[in-house]
mmCIF file of C-alpha atoms in Angstrom:
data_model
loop_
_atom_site.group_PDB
_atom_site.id
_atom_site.type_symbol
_atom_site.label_atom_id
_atom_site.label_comp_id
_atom_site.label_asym_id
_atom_site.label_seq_id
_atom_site.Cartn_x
_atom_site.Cartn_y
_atom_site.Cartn_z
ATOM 1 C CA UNK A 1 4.384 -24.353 -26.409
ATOM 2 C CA UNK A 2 1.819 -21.886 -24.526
ATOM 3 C CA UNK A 3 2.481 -22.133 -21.127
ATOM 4 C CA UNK A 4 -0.247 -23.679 -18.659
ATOM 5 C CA UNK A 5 -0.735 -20.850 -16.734
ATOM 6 C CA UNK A 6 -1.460 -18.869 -19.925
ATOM 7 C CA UNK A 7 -3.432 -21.070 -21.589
ATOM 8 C CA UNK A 8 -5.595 -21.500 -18.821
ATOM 9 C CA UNK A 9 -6.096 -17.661 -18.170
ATOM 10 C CA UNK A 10 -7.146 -17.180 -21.649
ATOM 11 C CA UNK A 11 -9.493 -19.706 -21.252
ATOM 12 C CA UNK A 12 -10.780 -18.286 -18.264
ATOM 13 C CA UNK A 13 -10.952 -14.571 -20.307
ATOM 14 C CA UNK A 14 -13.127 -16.164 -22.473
ATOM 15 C CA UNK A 15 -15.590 -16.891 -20.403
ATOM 16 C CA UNK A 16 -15.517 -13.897 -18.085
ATOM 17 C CA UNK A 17 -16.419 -12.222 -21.484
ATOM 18 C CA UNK A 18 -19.604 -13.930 -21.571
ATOM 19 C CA UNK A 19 -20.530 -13.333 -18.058
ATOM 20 C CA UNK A 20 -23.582 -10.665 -17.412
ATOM 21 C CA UNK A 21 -21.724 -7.410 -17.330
ATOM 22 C CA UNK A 22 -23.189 -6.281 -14.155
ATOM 23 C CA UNK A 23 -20.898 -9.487 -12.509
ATOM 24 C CA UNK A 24 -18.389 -8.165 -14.328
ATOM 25 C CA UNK A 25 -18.142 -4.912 -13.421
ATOM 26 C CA UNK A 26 -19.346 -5.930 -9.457
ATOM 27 C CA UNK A 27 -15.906 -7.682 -9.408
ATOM 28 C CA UNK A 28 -13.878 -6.350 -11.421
ATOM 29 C CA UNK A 29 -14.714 -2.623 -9.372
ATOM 30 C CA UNK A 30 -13.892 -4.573 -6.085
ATOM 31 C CA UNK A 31 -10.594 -6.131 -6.771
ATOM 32 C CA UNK A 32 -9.670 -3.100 -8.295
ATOM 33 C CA UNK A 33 -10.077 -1.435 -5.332
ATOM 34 C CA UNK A 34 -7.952 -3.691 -2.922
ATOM 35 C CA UNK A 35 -4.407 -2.570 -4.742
ATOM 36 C CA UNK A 36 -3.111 -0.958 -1.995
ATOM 37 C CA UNK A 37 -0.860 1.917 -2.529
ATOM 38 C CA UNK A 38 2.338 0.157 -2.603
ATOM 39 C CA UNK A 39 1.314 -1.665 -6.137
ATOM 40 C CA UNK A 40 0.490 -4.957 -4.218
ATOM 41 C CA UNK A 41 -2.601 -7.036 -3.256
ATOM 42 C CA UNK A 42 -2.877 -8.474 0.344
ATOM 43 C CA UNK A 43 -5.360 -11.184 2.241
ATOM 44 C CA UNK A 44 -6.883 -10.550 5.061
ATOM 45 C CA UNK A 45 -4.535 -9.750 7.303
ATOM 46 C CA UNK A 46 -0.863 -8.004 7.158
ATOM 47 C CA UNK A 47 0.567 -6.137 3.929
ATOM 48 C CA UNK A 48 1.047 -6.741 0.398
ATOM 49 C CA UNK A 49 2.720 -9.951 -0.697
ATOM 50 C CA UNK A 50 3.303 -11.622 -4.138
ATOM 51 C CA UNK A 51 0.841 -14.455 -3.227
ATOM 52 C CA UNK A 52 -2.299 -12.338 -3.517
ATOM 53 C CA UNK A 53 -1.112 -10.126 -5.744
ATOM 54 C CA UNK A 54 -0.738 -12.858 -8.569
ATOM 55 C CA UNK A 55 -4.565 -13.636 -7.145
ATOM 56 C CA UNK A 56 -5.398 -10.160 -8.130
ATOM 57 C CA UNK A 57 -4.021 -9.870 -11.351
ATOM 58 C CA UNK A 58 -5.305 -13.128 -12.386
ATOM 59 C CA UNK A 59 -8.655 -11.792 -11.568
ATOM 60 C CA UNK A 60 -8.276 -8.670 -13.095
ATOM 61 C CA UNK A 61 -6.733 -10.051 -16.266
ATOM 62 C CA UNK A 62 -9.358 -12.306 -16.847
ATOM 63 C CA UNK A 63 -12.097 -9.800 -15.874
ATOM 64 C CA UNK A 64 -10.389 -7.588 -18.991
ATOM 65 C CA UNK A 65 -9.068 -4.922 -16.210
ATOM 66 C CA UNK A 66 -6.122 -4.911 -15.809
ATOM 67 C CA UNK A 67 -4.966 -1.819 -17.301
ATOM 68 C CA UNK A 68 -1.537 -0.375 -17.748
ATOM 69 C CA UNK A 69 -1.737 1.452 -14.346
ATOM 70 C CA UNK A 70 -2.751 -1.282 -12.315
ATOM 71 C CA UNK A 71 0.170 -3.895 -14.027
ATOM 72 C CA UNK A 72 2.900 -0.790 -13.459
ATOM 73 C CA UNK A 73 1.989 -0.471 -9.980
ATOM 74 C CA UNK A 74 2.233 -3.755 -9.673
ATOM 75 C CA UNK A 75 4.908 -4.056 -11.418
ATOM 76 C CA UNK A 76 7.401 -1.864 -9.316
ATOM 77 C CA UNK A 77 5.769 -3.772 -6.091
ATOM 78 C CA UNK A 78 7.000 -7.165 -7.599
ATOM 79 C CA UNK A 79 10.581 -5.930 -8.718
ATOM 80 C CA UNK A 80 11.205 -4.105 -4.915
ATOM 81 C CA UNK A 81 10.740 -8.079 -3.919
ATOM 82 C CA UNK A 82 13.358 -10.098 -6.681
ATOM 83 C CA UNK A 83 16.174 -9.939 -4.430
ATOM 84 C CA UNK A 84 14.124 -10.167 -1.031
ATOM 85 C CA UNK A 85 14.275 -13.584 0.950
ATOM 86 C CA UNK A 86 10.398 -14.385 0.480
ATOM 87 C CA UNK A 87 8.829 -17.949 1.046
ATOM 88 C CA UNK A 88 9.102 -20.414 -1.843
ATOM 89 C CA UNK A 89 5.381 -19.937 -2.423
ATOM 90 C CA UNK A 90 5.546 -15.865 -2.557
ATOM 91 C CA UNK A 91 8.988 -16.349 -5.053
ATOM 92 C CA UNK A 92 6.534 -18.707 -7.470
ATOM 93 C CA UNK A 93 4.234 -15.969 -6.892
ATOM 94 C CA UNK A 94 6.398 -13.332 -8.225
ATOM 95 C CA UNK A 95 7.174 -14.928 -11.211
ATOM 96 C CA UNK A 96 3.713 -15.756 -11.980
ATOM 97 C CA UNK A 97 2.317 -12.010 -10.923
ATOM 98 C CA UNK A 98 5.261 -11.538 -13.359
ATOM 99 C CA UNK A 99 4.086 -13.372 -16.094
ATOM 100 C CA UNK A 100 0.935 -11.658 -15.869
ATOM 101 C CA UNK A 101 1.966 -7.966 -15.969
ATOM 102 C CA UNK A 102 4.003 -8.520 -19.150
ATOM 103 C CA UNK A 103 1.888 -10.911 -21.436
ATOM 104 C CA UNK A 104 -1.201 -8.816 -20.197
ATOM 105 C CA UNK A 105 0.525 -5.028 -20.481
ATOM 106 C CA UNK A 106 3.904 -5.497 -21.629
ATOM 107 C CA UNK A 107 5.600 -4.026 -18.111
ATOM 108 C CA UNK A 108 8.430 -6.174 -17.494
ATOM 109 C CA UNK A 109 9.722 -7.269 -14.034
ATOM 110 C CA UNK A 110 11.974 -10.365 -14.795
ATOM 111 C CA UNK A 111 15.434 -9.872 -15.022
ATOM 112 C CA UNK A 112 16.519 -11.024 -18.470
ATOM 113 C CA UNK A 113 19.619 -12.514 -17.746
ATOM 114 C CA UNK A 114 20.058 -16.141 -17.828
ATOM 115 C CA UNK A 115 21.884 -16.214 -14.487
ATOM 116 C CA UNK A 116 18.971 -15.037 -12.541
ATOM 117 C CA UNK A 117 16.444 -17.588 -14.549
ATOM 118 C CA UNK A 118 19.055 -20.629 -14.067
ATOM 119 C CA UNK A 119 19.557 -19.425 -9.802
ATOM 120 C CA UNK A 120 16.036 -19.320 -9.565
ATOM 121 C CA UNK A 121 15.568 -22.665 -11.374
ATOM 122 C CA UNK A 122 18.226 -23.849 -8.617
ATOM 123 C CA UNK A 123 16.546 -22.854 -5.945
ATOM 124 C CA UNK A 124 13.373 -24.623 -7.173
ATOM 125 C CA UNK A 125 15.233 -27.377 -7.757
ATOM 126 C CA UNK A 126 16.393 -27.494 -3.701
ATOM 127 C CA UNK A 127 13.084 -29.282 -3.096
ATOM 128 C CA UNK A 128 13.542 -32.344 -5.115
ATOM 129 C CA UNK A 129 12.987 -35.147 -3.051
ATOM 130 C CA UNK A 130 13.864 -38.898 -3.298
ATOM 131 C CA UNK A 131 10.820 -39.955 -4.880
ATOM 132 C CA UNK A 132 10.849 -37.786 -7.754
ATOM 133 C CA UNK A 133 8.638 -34.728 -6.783
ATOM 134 C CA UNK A 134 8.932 -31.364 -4.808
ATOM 135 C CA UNK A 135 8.736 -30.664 -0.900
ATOM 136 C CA UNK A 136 7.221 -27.635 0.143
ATOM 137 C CA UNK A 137 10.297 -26.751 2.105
ATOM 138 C CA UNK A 138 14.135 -27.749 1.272
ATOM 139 C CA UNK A 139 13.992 -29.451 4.879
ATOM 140 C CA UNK A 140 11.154 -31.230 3.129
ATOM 141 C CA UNK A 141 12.111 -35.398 2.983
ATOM 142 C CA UNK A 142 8.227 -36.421 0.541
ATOM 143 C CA UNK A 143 7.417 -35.018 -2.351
ATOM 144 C CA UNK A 144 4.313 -32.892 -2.495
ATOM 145 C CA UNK A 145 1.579 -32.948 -5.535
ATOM 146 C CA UNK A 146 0.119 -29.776 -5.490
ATOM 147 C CA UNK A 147 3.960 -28.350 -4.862
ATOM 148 C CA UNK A 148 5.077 -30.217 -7.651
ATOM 149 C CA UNK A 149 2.277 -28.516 -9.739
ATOM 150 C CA UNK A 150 3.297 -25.122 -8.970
ATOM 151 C CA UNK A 151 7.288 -25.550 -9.506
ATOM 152 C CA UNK A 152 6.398 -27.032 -12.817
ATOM 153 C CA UNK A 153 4.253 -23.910 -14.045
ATOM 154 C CA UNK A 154 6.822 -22.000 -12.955
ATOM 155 C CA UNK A 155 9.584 -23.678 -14.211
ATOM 156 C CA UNK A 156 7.948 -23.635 -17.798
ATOM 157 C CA UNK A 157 7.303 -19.739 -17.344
ATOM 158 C CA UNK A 158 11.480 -19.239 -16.830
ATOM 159 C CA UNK A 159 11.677 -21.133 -19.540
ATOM 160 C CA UNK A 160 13.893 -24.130 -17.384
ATOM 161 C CA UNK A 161 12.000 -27.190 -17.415
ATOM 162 C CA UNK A 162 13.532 -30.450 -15.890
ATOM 163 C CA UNK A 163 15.362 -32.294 -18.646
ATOM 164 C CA UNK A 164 14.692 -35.877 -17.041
ATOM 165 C CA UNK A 165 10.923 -35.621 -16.417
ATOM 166 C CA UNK A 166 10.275 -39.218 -15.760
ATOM 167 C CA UNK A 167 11.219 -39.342 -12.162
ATOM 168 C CA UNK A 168 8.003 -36.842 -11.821
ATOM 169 C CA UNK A 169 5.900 -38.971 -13.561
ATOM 170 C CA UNK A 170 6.576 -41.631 -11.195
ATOM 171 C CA UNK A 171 6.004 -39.430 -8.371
ATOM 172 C CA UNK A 172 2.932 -38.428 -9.740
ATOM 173 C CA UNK A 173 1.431 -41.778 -10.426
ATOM 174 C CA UNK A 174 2.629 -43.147 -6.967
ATOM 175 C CA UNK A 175 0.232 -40.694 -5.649
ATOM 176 C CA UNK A 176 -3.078 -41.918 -7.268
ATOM 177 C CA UNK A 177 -5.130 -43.867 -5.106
ATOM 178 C CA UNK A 178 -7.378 -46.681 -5.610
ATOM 179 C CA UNK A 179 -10.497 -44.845 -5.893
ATOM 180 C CA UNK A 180 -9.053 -42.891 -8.950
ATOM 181 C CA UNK A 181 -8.084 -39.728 -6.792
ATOM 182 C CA UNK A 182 -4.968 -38.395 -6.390
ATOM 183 C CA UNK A 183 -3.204 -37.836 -2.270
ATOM 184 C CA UNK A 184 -1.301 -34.771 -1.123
ATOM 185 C CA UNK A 185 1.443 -36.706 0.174
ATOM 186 C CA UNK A 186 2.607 -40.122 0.869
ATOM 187 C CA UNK A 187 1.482 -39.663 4.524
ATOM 188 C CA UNK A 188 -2.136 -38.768 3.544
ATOM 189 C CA UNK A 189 -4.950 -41.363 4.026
ATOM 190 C CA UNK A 190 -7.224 -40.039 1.234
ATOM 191 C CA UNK A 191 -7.155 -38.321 -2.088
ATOM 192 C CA UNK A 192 -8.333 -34.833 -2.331
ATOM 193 C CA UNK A 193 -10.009 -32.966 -5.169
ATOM 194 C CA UNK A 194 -6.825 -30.332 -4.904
ATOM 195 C CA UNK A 195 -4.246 -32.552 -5.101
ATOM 196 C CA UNK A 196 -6.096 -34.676 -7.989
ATOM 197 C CA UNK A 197 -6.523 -31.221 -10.163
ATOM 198 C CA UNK A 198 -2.680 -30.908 -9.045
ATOM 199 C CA UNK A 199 -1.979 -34.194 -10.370
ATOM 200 C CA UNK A 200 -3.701 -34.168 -13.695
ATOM 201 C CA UNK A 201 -2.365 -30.559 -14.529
ATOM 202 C CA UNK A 202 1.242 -31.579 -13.753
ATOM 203 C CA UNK A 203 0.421 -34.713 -16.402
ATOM 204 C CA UNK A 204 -0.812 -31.930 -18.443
ATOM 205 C CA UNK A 205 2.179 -29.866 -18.507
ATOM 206 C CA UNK A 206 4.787 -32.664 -19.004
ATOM 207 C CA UNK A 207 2.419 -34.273 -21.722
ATOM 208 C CA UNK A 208 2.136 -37.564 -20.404
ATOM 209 C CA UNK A 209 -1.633 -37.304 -18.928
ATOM 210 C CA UNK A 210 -2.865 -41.164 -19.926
ATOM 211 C CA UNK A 211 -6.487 -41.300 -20.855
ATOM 212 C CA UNK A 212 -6.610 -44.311 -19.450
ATOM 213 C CA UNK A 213 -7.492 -42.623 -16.134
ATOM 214 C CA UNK A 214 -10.151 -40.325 -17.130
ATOM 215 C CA UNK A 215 -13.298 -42.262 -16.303
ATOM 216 C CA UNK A 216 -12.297 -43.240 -12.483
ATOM 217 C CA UNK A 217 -10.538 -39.887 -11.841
ATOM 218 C CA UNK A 218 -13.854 -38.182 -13.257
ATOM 219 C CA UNK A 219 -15.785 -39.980 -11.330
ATOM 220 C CA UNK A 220 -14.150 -39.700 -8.264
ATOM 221 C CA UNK A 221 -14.360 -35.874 -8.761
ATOM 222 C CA UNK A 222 -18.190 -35.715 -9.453
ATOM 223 C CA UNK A 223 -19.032 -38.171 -6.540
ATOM 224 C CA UNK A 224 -17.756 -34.983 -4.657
ATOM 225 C CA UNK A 225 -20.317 -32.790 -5.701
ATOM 226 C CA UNK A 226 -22.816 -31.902 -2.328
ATOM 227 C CA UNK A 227 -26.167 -30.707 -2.047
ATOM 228 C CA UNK A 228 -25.224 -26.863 -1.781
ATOM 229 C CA UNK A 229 -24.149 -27.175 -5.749
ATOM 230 C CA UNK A 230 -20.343 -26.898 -5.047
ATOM 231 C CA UNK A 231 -17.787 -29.327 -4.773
ATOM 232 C CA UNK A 232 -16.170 -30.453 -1.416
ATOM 233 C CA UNK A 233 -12.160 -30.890 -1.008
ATOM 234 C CA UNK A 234 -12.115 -34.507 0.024
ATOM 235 C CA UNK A 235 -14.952 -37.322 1.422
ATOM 236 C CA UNK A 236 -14.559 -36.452 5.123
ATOM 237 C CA UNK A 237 -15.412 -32.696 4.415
ATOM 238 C CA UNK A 238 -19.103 -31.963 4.580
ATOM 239 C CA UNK A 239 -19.361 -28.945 2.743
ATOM 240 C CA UNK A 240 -18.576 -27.482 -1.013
ATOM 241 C CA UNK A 241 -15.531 -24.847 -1.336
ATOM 242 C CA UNK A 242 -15.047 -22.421 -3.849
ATOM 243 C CA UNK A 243 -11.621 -23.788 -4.520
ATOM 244 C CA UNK A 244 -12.373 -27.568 -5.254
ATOM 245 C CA UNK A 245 -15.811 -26.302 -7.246
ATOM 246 C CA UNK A 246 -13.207 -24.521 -9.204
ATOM 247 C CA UNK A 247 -10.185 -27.117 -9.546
ATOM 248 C CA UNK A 248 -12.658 -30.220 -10.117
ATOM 249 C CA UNK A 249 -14.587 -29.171 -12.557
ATOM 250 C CA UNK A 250 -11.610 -27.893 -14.283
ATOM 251 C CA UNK A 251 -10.371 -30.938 -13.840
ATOM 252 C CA UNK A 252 -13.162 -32.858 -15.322
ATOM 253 C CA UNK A 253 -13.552 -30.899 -18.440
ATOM 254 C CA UNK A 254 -9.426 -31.379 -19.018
ATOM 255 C CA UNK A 255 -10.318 -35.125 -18.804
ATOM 256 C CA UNK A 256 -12.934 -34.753 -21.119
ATOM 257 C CA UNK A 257 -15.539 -35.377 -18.856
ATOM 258 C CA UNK A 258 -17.143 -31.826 -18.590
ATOM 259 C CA UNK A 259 -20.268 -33.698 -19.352
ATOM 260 C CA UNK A 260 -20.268 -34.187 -15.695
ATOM 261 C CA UNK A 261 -19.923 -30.644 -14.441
ATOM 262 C CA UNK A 262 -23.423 -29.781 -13.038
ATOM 263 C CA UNK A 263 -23.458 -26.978 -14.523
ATOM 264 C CA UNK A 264 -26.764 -24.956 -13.071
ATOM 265 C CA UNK A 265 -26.007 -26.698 -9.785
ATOM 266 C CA UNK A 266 -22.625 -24.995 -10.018
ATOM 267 C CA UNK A 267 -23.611 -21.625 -11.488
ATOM 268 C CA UNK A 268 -26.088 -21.515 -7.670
ATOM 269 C CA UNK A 269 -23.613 -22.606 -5.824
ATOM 270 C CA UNK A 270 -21.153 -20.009 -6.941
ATOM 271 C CA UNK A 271 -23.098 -16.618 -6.792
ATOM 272 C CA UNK A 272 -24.425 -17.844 -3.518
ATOM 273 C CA UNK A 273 -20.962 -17.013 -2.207
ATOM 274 C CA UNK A 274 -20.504 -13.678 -3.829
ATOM 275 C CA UNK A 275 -20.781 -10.540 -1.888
ATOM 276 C CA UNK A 276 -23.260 -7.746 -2.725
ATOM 277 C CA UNK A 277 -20.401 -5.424 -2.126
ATOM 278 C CA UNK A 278 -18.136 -7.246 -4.561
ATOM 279 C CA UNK A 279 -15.502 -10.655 -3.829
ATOM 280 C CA UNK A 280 -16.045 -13.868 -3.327
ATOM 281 C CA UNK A 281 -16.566 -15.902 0.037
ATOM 282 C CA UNK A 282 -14.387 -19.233 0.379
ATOM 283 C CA UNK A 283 -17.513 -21.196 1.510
ATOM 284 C CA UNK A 284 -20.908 -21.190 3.542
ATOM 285 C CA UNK A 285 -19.300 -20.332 6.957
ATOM 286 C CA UNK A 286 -17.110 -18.038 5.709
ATOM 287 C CA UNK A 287 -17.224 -14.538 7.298
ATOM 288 C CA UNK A 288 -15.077 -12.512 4.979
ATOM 289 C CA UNK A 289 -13.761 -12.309 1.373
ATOM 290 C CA UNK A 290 -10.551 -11.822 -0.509
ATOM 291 C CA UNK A 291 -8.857 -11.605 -3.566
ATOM 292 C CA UNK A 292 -7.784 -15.571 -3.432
ATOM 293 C CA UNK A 293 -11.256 -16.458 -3.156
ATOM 294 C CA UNK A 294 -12.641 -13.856 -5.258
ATOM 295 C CA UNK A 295 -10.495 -15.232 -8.350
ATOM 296 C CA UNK A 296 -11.964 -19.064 -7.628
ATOM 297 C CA UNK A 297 -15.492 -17.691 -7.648
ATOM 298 C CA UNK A 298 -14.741 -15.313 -11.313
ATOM 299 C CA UNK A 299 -13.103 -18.480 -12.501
ATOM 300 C CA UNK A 300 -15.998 -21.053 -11.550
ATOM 301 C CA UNK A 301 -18.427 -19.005 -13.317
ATOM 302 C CA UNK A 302 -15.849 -18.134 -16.165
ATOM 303 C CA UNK A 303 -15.245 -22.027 -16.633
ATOM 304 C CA UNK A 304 -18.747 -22.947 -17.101
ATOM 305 C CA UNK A 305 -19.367 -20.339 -19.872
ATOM 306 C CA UNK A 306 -16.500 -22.488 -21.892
ATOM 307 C CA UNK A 307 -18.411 -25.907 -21.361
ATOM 308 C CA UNK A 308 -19.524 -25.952 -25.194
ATOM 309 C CA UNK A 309 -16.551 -25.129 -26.247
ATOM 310 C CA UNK A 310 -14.737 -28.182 -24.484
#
């Protein structure tokens, strides 16, 4: 079974390939440019960490450049940080970043012992809560969807899937809402677009994503879509986001509704928050870019050059 993560980047390469080359190369020159010397990626403040540098590599990878250089630097970055005491987010990082660097240049970082796949699937496995998903913390008491979502992809990467997956089903559809979204948490008082795309890719990955909530998730995705083109993280947020213009209409196509991506609306909405100097900007009132935001904005555009083929 190709992993999610993979299958989705290749996806995403495929598109990227039939982007104008000037876009392209605009991006691909800029993320490029924001390895810093130690091999890693940072945001916008502080040093290198796993988080963006899996951000960057995705981008570059789908872009078509990430070279052998690049993936070595990054490479010796990621394995100075396998025995360091990282968040959970930045370990899932690594191993993604990982994942990358090997399947896209063959430079290995994983150890390839089983101890040090079956600790690792331990420690993920320290933020299974009560009700069948994953806290973002092991102080964590409710499970969270989009933290669920990224301990499965990583799990399936190691190669140490749960063997009981039903309890996470359960989770998963305790989360969906009545207007055919999907919450966060238990505590939350609305579903989101993030934790929906969470949701339907963690059905996804186990295999049990019923069709028979395609048409009211899909629609409670496009009802999202704003005036500006984009997509907007939830129904009390007035404005579209890169990151819920990507994950939705991802979303929708994997639910076989890409027939409601608006796709010119989209294609706007995205290149109005690219830089002239290269990168992406989050959303309209955002000052600055980065490589996070830079890979939702390659990806956006990248997904709606695979619309005919979904």
């Amino acid at each position: 079974m190709t992993a999610y993560l993979h299958e989705l980047t290749l996806r995403l390469a495929l598109g990227a390939s039939r982007l104008p080359s000037e876009t392209r190369q605009l991006h691909g020159d800029w993320i490029v440019a924001q390895q810093r010397d130690d091999g890693g990626f940072a945001g916008r403040e502080g040093g290198s960490d796993p988080y963006y540098t899996a951000f960057g590599l995705r981008s570059l990878w789908i872009l078509d450049r990430l070279d052998k250089d690049i993936a070595t630097r990054a490479g010796e970055f990621l394995r100075a940080r396998i025995d360091g005491r990282d968040s959970i987010i930045d370990a899932i990082s690594l191993v993604f970043a990982a994942a990358i660097c090997e399947l896209a240049q063959g430079v290995v970082v994983l150890p390839d012992e089983d101890d040090w796949r079956n600790n690792f699937a331990n420690l993920i496995e320290t933020l299974r809560t009560s009700d069948g998903g994953y806290a973002k913390s092991p102080e964590g008491k409710a499970g969270s969807t989009y933290q669920t979502f990224l301990n499965l992809l990583c799990l399936q990467l190691i190669d140490r899937m749960p063997s009981d997956i039903d309890p996470i089903v359960d989770f998963i559809q305790s989360q969906l809402q009545p207007e055919g979204g999907y919450r966060e948490i238990r505590a939350a008082k609305r579903a989101g677009v993030n934790p929906t795309a969470a949701a339907v890719g963690t059905l996804k990955v186990l295999d049990r994503l019923d069709p028979a909530i395609a048409e009211e998730t899909s629609e409670f995705i496009a009802d999202l879509h704003t005036s500006e083109g984009g997509l907007t993280a939830n129904t009390r947020i007035p404005f579209a986001d890169l990151l819920s213009t990507f994950t939705g209409n991802l979303t929708l196509i994997d639910l076989g509704a890409g027939s409601l991506v608006q796709e010119s609306a989209t294609r706007r909405y995205a290149y109005s928050m690219q830089s002239a100097e290269g990168g992406f900007h989050g959303f309209a009132l955002d000052q600055e870019t980065d490589v996070e935001y830079t890979f939702y904005g390659v990806s956006a555009l990248s997904l709606l050059e695979t619309l005919e083929f979904s």
